Amino acid sequence: MNIFKLCEYPEKIIELLNDNFQGLDYELNFDGLDCKLSIYNASEDDIDGVVNLFSNVIYSDEDESLAKCAINLLYENNINVAVAESCTGGMLASMFIDVPGSSEVFYEGLVTYSNASKIDRLSVAIDTISDFGAVSRETSLEMAQGLLQDGVIIGISTTGIAGPQGGSEEKPVGTVYITVADIDAFTTKKYIFSGSRNEIRKYAAQKAIFQLVEFLIKNYKV
Amino acid sequence: MNIFKLCEYPEKIIELLNDNFQGLDYELNFDGLDCKLSIYNASEDDIDGVVNLFSNVIYSDEDESLAKCAINLLYENNINVAVAESCTGGMLASMFIDVPGSSEVFYEGLVTYSNASKIDRLSVAIDTISDFGAVSRETSLEMAQGLLQDGVIIGISTTGIAGPQGGSEEKPVGTVYITVADIDAFTTKKYIFSGSRNEIRKYAAQKAIFQLVEFLIKNYKV
């Protein structure tokens, strides 16, 4: 049996599997935001095909949660993180802290929901918010970089529009910017999620951890 | 029909109802951490009895969530809040922010999971942590009071031992201190919750909001 953990909605996984593999013997378990794909009696070609198909969303070939995977990578590399959350508002910190032992690598979280808090706590420039908006690539980047002090190695930020109000044509409800940054590098991505306010927040928190895992594998992996 | 929203575990409610009322026609709905008790065709005496029995845990006689009830009270009184979380680690902020419109009253959240973060962000005294421990009435109070700056009217803090490790005879796993404070007053309460790490964190976040509602009703209610 081969196991893969994926950071993706189960419906999309099922659709892709059924479209691309005929007769594949698999089982999909979905617990909260974690998808576990178990494949039985498959040929090496089929396994390679699955890995290729889902290469952008597979985060582990062991049975571990996304947050646990991230915590392990941080721990192995002796890296600590801090998070600055706007739309996810505590969910991201909570997903880390739900893992026992996370205190070894989780330094702190800032839920900077108001603009004043973004400016005071994270040194986001007033001009950045007025020029680009609180929900923007630029604000997201400054939020994450504003965390990099006092020995914090990696900063993660989320800012977006969870709805139901607050959307516009240019930035509809579900638009979220996520940045992962250290002193040398950063990745900022824009997502557009659909769902309820709470779902949009959950998806954003999950993608933030996945973006961290990608960043760690690219820049740090032991 | 009479509706009451209660901040308590459903098993306890069912047990108390069955022990104290014979033939009461009721229905209990449990959604996440919110308990909704609907009572049908009851006499005034029975309703009074229910209110007396649950006076410590009823937070509303309307069908609204605990977080929504708290947000409404804050909004009506033109009060903003900030939260400082240790063991709940983002869950408390998240429960507030899950309510649309919460940005009007939620200023910011600090997930001060490390002692360094408690000292740097909240001005908790090093001596307080070394004398009484990070999980103590004293640290909880200083955490909440440390939030009262920049126009924050009410500060809420949580600090506790969510487990599975870290408990002691004096402070077992599940011990949580919660403080609600403004510039003039505060309430600090000690709780001992049982359950998984995640359950203990959820119960603590819920009780923190309930403690806020009590504080608002006592000190502010419009």
XYZ file of C-alpha atoms in Angstrom:
444
model
C 0.000 0.000 0.000
C 1.200 3.526 -0.805
C 0.072 6.499 1.238
C 0.123 10.135 0.196
C -1.056 13.132 2.165
C -2.415 15.917 -0.019
C -3.263 19.531 0.530
C -6.325 19.777 -1.700
C -10.110 19.499 -1.630
C -11.255 15.869 -1.773
C -13.671 16.464 -4.665
C -10.819 17.622 -6.909
C -8.703 14.612 -5.970
C -11.499 12.161 -6.718
C -12.248 13.848 -10.044
C -8.604 13.810 -11.137
C -8.105 10.189 -10.086
C -11.209 8.995 -11.888
C -10.324 10.964 -15.019
C -6.727 9.729 -15.180
C -6.690 6.173 -13.820
C -9.055 3.403 -14.682
C -9.480 0.684 -12.125
C -7.095 2.170 -9.569
C -7.830 0.668 -6.166
C -7.750 3.586 -3.772
C -9.338 4.983 -0.652
C -9.598 8.643 0.291
C -9.947 9.750 3.918
C -10.712 13.341 4.702
C -10.245 14.616 8.239
C -10.743 18.320 8.626
C -8.422 19.755 6.009
C -6.162 16.745 5.650
C -6.596 14.339 2.714
C -5.103 10.865 2.971
C -4.897 8.867 -0.251
C -4.221 5.134 0.183
C -3.478 3.195 -3.016
C -3.623 -0.603 -3.104
C -1.922 -3.063 -5.464
C -0.861 -0.425 -7.977
C 1.920 -0.755 -10.541
C 5.008 1.436 -10.313
C 3.783 3.286 -13.386
C 0.486 4.084 -11.719
C 2.230 5.297 -8.555
C 4.536 7.496 -10.633
C 1.502 8.798 -12.461
C -0.237 9.704 -9.194
C 2.887 11.439 -7.901
C 3.189 13.430 -11.124
C -0.481 14.311 -11.176
C -0.469 15.605 -7.607
C 3.108 16.847 -7.349
C 1.889 20.348 -6.541
C -0.239 19.252 -3.600
C 1.464 16.173 -2.082
C 3.170 17.167 1.137
C 4.095 13.783 2.590
C 4.274 10.072 1.820
C 3.747 9.286 5.495
C 0.530 9.352 7.478
C 1.001 12.703 9.207
C -0.992 15.941 9.316
C 0.144 18.978 7.363
C 0.839 20.940 10.540
C 2.812 17.998 11.995
C 4.830 17.723 8.780
C 5.656 21.438 8.951
C 6.552 21.279 12.654
C 8.868 18.300 12.014
C 10.645 20.105 9.171
C 11.088 23.198 11.333
C 12.363 21.125 14.233
C 14.839 19.155 12.113
C 16.232 22.387 10.702
C 16.219 24.169 14.086
C 14.065 26.972 12.708
C 11.385 28.898 14.562
C 8.422 30.681 13.028
C 6.034 33.488 13.812
C 2.755 34.215 12.067
C 0.838 37.422 11.310
C -2.798 36.800 10.479
C -5.481 39.029 9.148
C -8.334 37.087 7.534
C -7.374 33.706 9.044
C -7.478 35.453 12.412
C -5.864 32.930 14.737
C -6.627 29.762 12.782
C -3.110 29.487 11.418
C -1.514 29.819 14.852
C -4.066 27.368 16.170
C -3.206 24.726 13.568
C 0.454 24.882 14.620
C -0.282 24.883 18.340
C -2.629 21.940 18.014
C 0.488 19.794 17.445
C 1.982 18.689 20.802
C 5.559 19.969 21.112
C 4.979 22.880 18.734
C 6.262 25.251 21.439
C 9.789 24.225 20.379
C 9.413 26.017 17.045
C 6.398 28.351 17.314
C 7.599 31.679 18.679
C 4.463 33.800 18.513
C 1.438 34.799 16.495
C -0.017 38.214 15.855
C -3.646 38.549 14.835
C -3.365 41.983 13.267
C -6.944 42.320 12.192
C -7.067 46.128 12.236
C -4.867 48.336 10.064
C -3.615 50.093 13.209
C -2.401 46.763 14.533
C -0.639 45.970 11.227
C 1.169 49.311 11.414
C 2.004 49.218 15.149
C 2.947 45.576 15.534
C 4.447 44.761 12.141
C 5.751 48.117 10.924
C 3.666 47.888 7.758
C 3.996 51.317 6.092
C 0.857 53.473 6.144
C 1.588 54.264 2.472
C 1.592 50.573 1.567
C -1.903 50.144 2.981
C -3.236 53.344 1.391
C -1.578 52.702 -2.006
C -2.232 48.969 -2.398
C -4.842 48.151 0.262
C -4.642 45.951 3.365
C -5.441 42.984 1.125
C -2.526 43.097 -1.296
C 0.707 41.400 -2.212
C 2.646 44.371 -0.846
C 0.943 44.442 2.570
C 1.234 40.673 2.884
C 4.987 40.861 2.261
C 5.532 43.660 4.781
C 3.467 41.781 7.369
C 5.639 38.670 7.046
C 8.888 40.610 7.016
C 7.713 42.599 10.052
C 7.839 39.378 12.060
C 11.560 38.816 11.432
C 13.001 40.150 14.654
C 14.011 38.793 18.039
C 15.409 35.644 16.516
C 12.358 34.748 14.413
C 13.724 32.888 11.361
C 10.610 32.549 9.206
C 7.552 34.791 9.130
C 4.204 33.821 7.596
C 1.381 36.224 6.844
C -2.187 36.018 5.592
C -4.401 38.869 4.444
C -7.621 38.469 2.518
C -11.342 38.978 2.183
C -13.261 36.228 3.963
C -16.630 37.824 3.300
C -19.544 37.838 3.208
C -19.031 41.604 2.706
C -15.947 43.494 1.542
C -15.405 42.075 -1.940
C -14.950 44.085 -5.123
C -14.624 43.301 -8.815
C -10.848 43.518 -8.584
C -10.638 41.642 -5.270
C -13.660 39.377 -4.849
C -14.586 37.618 -1.615
C -12.138 34.723 -1.234
C -9.066 36.667 -2.403
C -6.189 35.914 -0.036
C -2.479 36.812 -0.201
C -0.061 34.576 1.694
C 3.645 35.249 2.219
C 6.391 33.055 3.670
C 9.617 34.985 4.263
C 13.006 34.693 5.850
C 15.771 37.279 5.831
C 16.985 36.219 2.367
C 13.922 35.095 0.440
C 10.159 35.155 0.250
C 7.236 33.728 -1.681
C 3.982 35.645 -1.938
C 1.030 33.928 -3.573
C -2.457 35.057 -4.407
C -5.349 32.626 -4.000
C -9.042 32.905 -4.708
C -10.991 30.496 -2.510
C -14.691 29.834 -2.629
C -16.971 28.834 0.230
C -18.353 30.307 3.429
C -16.442 32.833 5.508
C -15.232 30.046 7.754
C -14.250 27.766 4.858
C -12.277 30.527 3.139
C -10.407 31.143 6.393
C -9.664 27.424 6.844
C -8.449 26.934 3.263
C -6.195 29.986 3.620
C -4.665 28.709 6.866
C -4.055 25.309 5.267
C -2.446 26.779 2.154
C -0.229 28.971 4.350
C 1.191 25.874 6.043
C 1.603 24.152 2.677
C 3.426 27.212 1.349
C 5.713 27.012 4.400
C 6.445 23.333 3.687
C 7.328 24.178 0.066
C 9.538 27.033 1.245
C 11.339 24.787 3.744
C 11.908 22.018 1.206
C 13.231 24.504 -1.353
C 15.453 26.551 0.926
C 16.327 24.484 3.966
C 15.644 20.774 3.775
C 17.964 18.733 5.969
C -41.421 27.775 22.816
C -38.600 29.149 24.962
C -35.017 29.151 23.754
C -31.889 29.380 25.863
C -28.287 29.314 24.702
C -25.944 27.745 27.227
C -22.210 27.611 27.637
C -21.846 24.071 28.977
C -21.234 20.507 27.855
C -24.434 18.875 26.570
C -24.078 15.777 28.785
C -24.199 17.922 31.916
C -27.267 19.779 30.671
C -29.134 16.578 29.857
C -28.249 15.072 33.231
C -29.387 18.146 35.156
C -32.630 18.436 33.185
C -33.519 14.786 33.658
C -32.684 14.927 37.371
C -34.704 18.062 38.048
C -37.686 18.032 35.703
C -40.015 15.170 35.009
C -41.806 15.199 31.706
C -40.267 18.441 30.438
C -40.640 18.598 26.668
C -37.287 19.829 25.416
C -34.792 19.506 22.608
C -31.042 20.068 22.832
C -28.983 21.011 19.780
C -25.215 21.039 19.996
C -23.247 22.761 17.274
C -19.542 22.954 17.925
C -19.408 24.506 21.372
C -22.840 26.082 21.336
C -25.758 24.426 23.160
C -29.293 25.434 22.241
C -32.048 24.342 24.598
C -35.585 24.579 23.200
C -38.418 24.021 25.692
C -41.983 23.306 24.524
C -45.297 23.830 26.344
C -43.709 24.419 29.750
C -45.338 26.193 32.708
C -43.911 29.472 33.989
C -42.687 27.633 37.063
C -40.764 25.166 34.956
C -39.193 27.957 32.879
C -38.192 29.786 36.069
C -36.758 26.547 37.354
C -34.652 26.058 34.227
C -33.401 29.635 34.380
C -32.435 29.208 38.041
C -30.795 25.846 37.424
C -28.646 27.155 34.562
C -28.228 30.779 35.626
C -24.438 30.375 35.669
C -24.231 29.123 32.098
C -27.122 30.777 30.184
C -25.723 33.529 27.990
C -28.718 34.370 25.845
C -32.456 33.766 25.434
C -32.131 34.311 21.698
C -30.819 31.920 19.069
C -27.330 33.377 18.655
C -23.806 31.994 19.066
C -21.722 32.884 22.099
C -19.213 34.809 19.985
C -22.034 36.706 18.232
C -23.601 37.551 21.606
C -20.248 38.897 22.837
C -19.638 40.879 19.627
C -23.127 42.428 19.869
C -22.578 43.464 23.502
C -19.207 44.997 22.597
C -20.698 46.815 19.636
C -23.668 48.192 21.594
C -21.314 49.511 24.256
C -18.767 50.810 21.737
C -15.997 48.747 23.328
C -13.094 47.085 21.552
C -11.133 44.069 22.753
C -7.760 42.480 22.306
C -6.774 38.955 23.290
C -3.534 37.366 24.489
C -3.492 33.609 24.108
C -1.131 30.977 25.333
C -2.736 27.523 25.456
C -5.727 28.429 23.275
C -3.184 29.637 20.724
C -5.322 31.520 18.204
C -8.633 29.748 18.796
C -10.060 32.582 20.867
C -9.198 35.200 18.239
C -10.579 32.878 15.608
C -13.942 32.502 17.378
C -14.359 36.281 17.410
C -13.221 36.757 13.829
C -15.543 34.045 12.590
C -18.413 36.492 13.229
C -18.911 38.801 10.218
C -18.460 42.419 11.261
C -16.186 41.553 14.185
C -13.567 43.935 12.795
C -15.603 46.758 14.358
C -14.695 45.608 17.866
C -11.745 43.193 17.561
C -8.535 45.218 17.694
C -5.884 42.518 17.716
C -4.781 39.180 19.092
C -1.394 38.098 20.381
C -0.528 34.414 20.464
C 2.219 34.676 23.064
C 3.075 31.020 23.221
C 6.688 31.468 24.343
C 7.697 33.157 27.601
C 9.880 35.567 25.604
C 6.820 36.663 23.663
C 4.808 37.161 26.893
C 7.578 39.382 28.242
C 8.270 41.330 25.020
C 4.732 41.813 23.757
C 2.752 42.039 26.982
C 5.275 43.356 29.492
C 4.706 40.382 31.782
C 7.425 40.657 34.462
C 10.176 38.043 34.302
C 9.794 37.675 38.081
C 6.096 36.874 37.744
C 6.850 33.973 35.415
C 9.749 32.678 37.524
C 7.885 33.072 40.853
C 4.426 31.811 39.861
C 4.934 30.082 36.493
C 3.652 30.915 33.018
C 0.465 29.046 33.918
C -0.728 31.045 36.913
C -3.304 33.553 38.029
C -0.592 36.226 38.240
C 0.748 35.696 34.710
C -2.785 35.542 33.302
C -3.614 38.899 34.898
C -0.451 40.597 33.637
C -1.070 39.202 30.143
C -4.577 40.710 30.018
C -3.491 44.016 31.506
C -0.576 44.144 29.055
C -3.095 44.448 26.229
C -4.643 47.658 27.603
C -2.865 50.207 25.466
C -3.496 52.038 22.210
C -7.178 52.425 22.985
C -7.869 48.783 23.794
C -10.711 48.832 26.344
C -10.883 45.197 27.396
C -8.100 42.604 27.387
C -8.651 38.850 27.614
C -5.949 36.297 28.333
C -5.662 32.528 28.496
C -2.774 30.492 29.861
C -2.908 26.812 30.663
C -1.683 23.284 30.154
C -3.373 21.657 27.168
C -1.268 18.498 27.394
C -0.609 15.740 26.731
C 2.664 16.597 28.521
C 3.452 19.371 30.981
C 1.077 18.604 33.832
C 2.023 18.328 37.510
C 0.246 17.360 40.713
C -0.353 21.005 41.552
C -1.283 21.978 37.988
C -2.610 18.958 36.108
C -3.206 18.847 32.355
C -6.375 20.850 31.736
C -5.564 23.640 34.201
C -6.301 26.987 32.552
C -6.353 30.543 33.922
C -8.504 33.096 32.134
C -8.584 36.836 32.821
C -10.889 39.554 31.519
C -9.659 43.037 32.427
C -10.310 46.680 31.755
C -8.516 49.649 33.301
C -10.679 49.522 36.444
C -11.535 45.898 37.059
C -10.680 42.311 36.266
C -11.856 38.759 36.840
C -9.368 35.902 36.825
C -10.741 32.373 37.014
C -9.095 28.987 37.235
C -10.608 26.070 35.342
C -9.688 22.410 35.129
C -10.944 20.947 31.856
C -10.753 17.328 30.797
C -10.419 15.961 27.281
C -7.892 15.876 24.464
C -5.404 18.671 23.848
C -7.726 20.116 21.248
C -10.844 19.814 23.424
C -9.145 21.510 26.375
C -8.141 24.386 24.088
C -11.690 24.702 22.698
C -13.354 24.638 26.130
C -10.915 27.299 27.337
C -11.616 29.579 24.360
C -15.356 29.154 24.902
C -15.148 29.910 28.641
C -13.035 32.987 27.887
C -15.823 34.410 25.740
C -18.417 33.493 28.366
C -16.294 35.226 31.019
C -16.216 38.300 28.758
C -20.020 38.242 28.435
C -20.377 38.041 32.233
C -17.898 40.906 32.623
C -19.766 43.057 30.107
C -23.156 42.389 31.688
C -21.807 43.189 35.152
C -19.801 46.283 34.282
C -21.127 47.767 31.084
C -24.495 46.547 29.895
C -26.384 49.167 27.874
